[in-house]
Short mmCIF file of C-alpha atoms in Angstrom, two decimals:
data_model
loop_
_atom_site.label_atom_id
_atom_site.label_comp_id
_atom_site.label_asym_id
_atom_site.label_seq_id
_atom_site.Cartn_x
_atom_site.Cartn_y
_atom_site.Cartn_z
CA UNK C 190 0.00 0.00 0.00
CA UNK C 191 1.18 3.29 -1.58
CA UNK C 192 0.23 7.15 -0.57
CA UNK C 193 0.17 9.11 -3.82
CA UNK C 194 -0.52 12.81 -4.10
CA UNK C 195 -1.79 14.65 -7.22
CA UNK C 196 -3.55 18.02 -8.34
CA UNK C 197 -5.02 19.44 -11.38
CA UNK C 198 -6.12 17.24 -13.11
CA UNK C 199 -8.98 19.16 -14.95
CA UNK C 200 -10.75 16.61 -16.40
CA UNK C 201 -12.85 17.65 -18.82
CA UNK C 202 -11.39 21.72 -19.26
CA UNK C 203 -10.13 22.38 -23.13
CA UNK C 204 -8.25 25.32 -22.57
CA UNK C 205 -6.23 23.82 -19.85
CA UNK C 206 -4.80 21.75 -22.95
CA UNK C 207 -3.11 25.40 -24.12
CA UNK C 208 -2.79 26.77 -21.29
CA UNK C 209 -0.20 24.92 -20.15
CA UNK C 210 0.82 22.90 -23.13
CA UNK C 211 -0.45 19.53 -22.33
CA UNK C 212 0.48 17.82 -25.51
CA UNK C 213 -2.96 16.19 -25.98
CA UNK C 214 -5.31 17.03 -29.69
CA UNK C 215 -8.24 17.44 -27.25
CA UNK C 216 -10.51 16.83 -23.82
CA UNK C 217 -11.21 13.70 -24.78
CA UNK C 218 -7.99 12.42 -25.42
CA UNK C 219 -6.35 14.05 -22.38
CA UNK C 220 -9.30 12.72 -20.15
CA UNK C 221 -8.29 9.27 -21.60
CA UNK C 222 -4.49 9.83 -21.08
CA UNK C 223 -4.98 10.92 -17.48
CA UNK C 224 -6.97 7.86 -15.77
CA UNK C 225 -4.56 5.52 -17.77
CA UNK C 226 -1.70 7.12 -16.16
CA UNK C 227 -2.99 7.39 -13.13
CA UNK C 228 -4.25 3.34 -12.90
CA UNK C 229 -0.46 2.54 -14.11
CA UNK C 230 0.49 4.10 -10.83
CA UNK C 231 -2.24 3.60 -8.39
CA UNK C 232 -3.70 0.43 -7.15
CA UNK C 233 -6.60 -0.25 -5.84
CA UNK C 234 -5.22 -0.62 -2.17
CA UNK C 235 -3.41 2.73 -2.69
CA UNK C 236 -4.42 6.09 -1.03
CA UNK C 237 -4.32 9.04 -3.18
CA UNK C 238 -4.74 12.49 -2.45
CA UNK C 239 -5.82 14.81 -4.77
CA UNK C 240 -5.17 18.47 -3.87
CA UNK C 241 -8.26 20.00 -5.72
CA UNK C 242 -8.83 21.17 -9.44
CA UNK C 243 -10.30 17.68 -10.39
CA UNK C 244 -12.63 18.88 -13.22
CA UNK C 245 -13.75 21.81 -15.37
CA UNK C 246 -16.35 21.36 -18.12
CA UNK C 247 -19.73 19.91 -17.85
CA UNK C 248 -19.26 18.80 -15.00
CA UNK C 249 -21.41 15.69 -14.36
CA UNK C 250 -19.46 14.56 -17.49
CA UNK C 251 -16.41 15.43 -16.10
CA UNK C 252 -16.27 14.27 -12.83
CA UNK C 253 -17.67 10.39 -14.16
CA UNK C 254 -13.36 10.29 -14.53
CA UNK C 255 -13.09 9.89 -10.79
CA UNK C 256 -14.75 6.35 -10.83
CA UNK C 257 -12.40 4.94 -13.48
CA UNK C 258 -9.35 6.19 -10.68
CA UNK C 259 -7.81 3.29 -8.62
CA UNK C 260 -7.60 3.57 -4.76
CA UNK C 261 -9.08 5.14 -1.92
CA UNK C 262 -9.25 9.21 -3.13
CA UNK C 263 -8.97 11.68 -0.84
CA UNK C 264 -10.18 15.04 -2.34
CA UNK C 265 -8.26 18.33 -0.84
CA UNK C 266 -10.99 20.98 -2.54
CA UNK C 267 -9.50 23.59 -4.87
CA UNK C 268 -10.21 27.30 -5.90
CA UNK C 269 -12.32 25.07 -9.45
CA UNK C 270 -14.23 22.64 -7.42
CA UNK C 271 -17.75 23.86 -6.71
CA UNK C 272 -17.13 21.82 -2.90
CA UNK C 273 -14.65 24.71 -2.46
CA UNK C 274 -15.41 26.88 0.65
CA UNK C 275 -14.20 30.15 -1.06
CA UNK C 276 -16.55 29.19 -4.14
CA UNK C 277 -18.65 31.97 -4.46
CA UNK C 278 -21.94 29.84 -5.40
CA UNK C 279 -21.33 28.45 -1.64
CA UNK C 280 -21.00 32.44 -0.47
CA UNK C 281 -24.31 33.74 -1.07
CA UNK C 282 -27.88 33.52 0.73
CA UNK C 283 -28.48 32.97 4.54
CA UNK C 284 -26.51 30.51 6.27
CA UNK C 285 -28.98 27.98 6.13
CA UNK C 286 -28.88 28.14 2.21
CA UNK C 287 -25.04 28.05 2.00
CA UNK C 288 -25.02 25.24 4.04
CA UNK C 289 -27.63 23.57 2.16
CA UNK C 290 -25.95 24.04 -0.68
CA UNK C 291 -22.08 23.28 0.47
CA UNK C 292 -23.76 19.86 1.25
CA UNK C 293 -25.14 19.24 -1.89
CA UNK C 294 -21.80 20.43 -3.54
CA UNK C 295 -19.79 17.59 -1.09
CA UNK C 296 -22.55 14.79 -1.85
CA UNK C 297 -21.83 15.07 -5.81
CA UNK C 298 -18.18 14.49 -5.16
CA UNK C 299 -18.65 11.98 -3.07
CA UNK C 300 -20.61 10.29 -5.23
CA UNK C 301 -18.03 10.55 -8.30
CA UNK C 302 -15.93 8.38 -6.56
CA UNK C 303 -13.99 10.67 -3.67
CA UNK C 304 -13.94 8.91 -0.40
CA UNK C 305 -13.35 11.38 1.73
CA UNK C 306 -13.18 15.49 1.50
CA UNK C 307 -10.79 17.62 3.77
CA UNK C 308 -11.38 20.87 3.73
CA UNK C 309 -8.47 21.67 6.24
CA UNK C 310 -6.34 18.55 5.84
CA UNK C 311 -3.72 20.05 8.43
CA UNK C 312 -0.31 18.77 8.15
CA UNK C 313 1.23 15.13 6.56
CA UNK C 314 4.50 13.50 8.01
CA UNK C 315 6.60 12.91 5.39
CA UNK C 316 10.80 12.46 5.50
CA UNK C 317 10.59 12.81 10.08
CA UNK C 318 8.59 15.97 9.55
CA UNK C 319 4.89 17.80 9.31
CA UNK C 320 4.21 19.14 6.33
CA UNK C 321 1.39 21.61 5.36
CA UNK C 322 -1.26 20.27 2.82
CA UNK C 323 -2.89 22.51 0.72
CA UNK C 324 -4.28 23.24 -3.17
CA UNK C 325 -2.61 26.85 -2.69
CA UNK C 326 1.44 27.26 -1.92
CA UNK C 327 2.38 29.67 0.70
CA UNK C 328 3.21 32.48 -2.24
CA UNK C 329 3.34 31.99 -6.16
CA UNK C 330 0.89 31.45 -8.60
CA UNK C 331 0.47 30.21 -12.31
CA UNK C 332 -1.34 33.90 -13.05
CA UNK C 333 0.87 36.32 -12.18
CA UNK C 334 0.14 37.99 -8.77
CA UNK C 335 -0.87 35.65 -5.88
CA UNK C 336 -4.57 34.89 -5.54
CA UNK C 337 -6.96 33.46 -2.93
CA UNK C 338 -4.37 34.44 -0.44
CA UNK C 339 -6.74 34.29 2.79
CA UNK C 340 -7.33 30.38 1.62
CA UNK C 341 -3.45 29.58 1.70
CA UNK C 342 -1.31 28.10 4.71
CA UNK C 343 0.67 30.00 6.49
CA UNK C 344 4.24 29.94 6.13
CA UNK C 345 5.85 28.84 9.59
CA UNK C 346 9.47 27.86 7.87
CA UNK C 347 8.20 24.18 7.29
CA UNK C 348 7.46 22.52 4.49
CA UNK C 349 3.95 22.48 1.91
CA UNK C 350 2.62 19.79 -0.70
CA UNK C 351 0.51 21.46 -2.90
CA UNK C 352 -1.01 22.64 -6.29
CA UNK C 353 -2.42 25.49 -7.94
CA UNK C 354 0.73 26.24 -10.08
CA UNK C 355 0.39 23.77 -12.92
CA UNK C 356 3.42 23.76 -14.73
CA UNK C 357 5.00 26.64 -13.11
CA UNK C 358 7.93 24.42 -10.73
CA UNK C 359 8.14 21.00 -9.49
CA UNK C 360 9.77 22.48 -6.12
CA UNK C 361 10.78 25.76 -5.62
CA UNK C 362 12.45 26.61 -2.01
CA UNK C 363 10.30 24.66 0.45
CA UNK C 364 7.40 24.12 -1.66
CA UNK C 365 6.38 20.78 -3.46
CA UNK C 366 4.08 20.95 -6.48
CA UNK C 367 2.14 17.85 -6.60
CA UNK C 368 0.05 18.69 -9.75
CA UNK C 369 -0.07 16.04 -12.78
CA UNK C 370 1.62 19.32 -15.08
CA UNK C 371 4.67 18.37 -12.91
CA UNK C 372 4.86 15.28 -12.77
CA UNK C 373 4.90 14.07 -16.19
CA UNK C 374 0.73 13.36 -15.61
CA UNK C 375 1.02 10.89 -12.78
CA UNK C 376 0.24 10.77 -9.31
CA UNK C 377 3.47 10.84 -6.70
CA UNK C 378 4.42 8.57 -4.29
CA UNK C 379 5.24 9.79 -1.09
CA UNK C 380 8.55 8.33 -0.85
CA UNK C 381 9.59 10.55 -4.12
CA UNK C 382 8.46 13.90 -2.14
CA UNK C 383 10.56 12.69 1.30
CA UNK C 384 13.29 12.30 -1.11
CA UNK C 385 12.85 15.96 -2.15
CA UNK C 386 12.60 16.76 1.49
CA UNK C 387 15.75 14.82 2.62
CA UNK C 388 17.21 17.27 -0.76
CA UNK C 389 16.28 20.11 0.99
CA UNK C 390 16.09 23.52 -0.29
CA UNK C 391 16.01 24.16 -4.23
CA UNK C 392 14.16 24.81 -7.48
CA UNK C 393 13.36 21.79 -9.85
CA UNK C 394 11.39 22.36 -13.37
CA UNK C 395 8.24 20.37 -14.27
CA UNK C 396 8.92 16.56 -15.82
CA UNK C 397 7.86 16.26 -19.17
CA UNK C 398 4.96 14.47 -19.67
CA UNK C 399 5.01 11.19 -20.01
CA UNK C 400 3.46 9.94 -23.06
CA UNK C 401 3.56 6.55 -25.21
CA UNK C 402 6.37 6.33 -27.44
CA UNK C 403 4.93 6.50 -31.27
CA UNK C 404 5.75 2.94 -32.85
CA UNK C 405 8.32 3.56 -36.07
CA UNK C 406 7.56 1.82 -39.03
CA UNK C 407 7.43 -2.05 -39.13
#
């Protein structure tokens, strides 16, 4: 049994393909590409967990993905997943009608094939020490000027595993990008992160992604 950890999927979200160069012709072919590289990683008596951005898109469409995904999935929301607690459908009305609807926004996750949702996962031991976990890094983004800044962790000289950046870095400083745009479109085991840990302190560029070699000519 394996812990993996993942973000950003974005099943079912064209312009994702562009915006950070996925090499993929379209949605359906990266949706396609995605489970198969994440059930070449993950077995079924694997944990993963996913630190939000799952799936853009018509979304019932998009989120069917999550039941083709091997292992017990832990969903981490992020600022794209209508379970969100910043999401600003989940903001509006009297209390009783955001809750309502927060509930109903969790139950159709659930149902796609998360386990479990942590809205405030806390902190993960990985290489002797407790790292935050979080969609958001403690500063950076993929758009320029940091966003959603009251919904990141704060920065008490430790360590984060997170998202949000997409292809931006694999690691920079004490900061561990998850997210499938770094990691060549697979889920990471833990032990490669405490490795990173154990590194300590640097900057690392995204792995390419990893894609099927094209058979020559027989």
């Amino acid at each position: 049994m394996t812990t993996y950890f993942t973000s950003d999927m974005h099943f079912g979200h064209a312009n994702i393909i562009r915006f950070c160069d996925r090499p993929f012709g379209g949605v359906g072919h990266m949706n396609a590409r995605l489970a198969e590289l994440w059930n070449d990683t993950v077995s079924d008596d694997d944990t993963v967990w996913v630190l939000g951005d799952v799936a853009l898109g018509a979304l019932d469409d998009s989120l069917s993905w999550i039941a083709r995904l091997s292992g017990h999935k832990i969903l981490v929301p992020g600022n794209h997943d209508r379970c969100w607690a910043g999401d600003r459908g989940l903001r509006k009305g009297s209390p009783e009608a955001r809750a309502e609807r927060r509930e109903k926004a969790r139950a159709r996750y659930l149902a796609a094939g998360f386990a479990e949702i942590h809205d405030d996962p806390g902190r993960f031991r990985i290489a002797g020490i407790d790292a935050a976990v979080s969609h958001f890094p403690f500063t950076g983004d993929s758009h320029g000027e940091d966003r959603y800044v009251d919904y990141r962790p704060a920065d008490d000289g430790g360590w984060v595993l997170h998202g949000h950046v997409h292809d931006t870095w694999r690691q920079r400083d004490r900061q561990l990008n998850v997210g499938v745009d770094a990691w060549g479109g697979r889920p990471v085991a833990v032990d490669r992160l405490a490795a990173l840990v154990d590194a300590g302190r640097r900057d690392l560029e995204p792995l390419p992604w990893d894609e099927p070699e094209t058979p020559g000519p027989s």
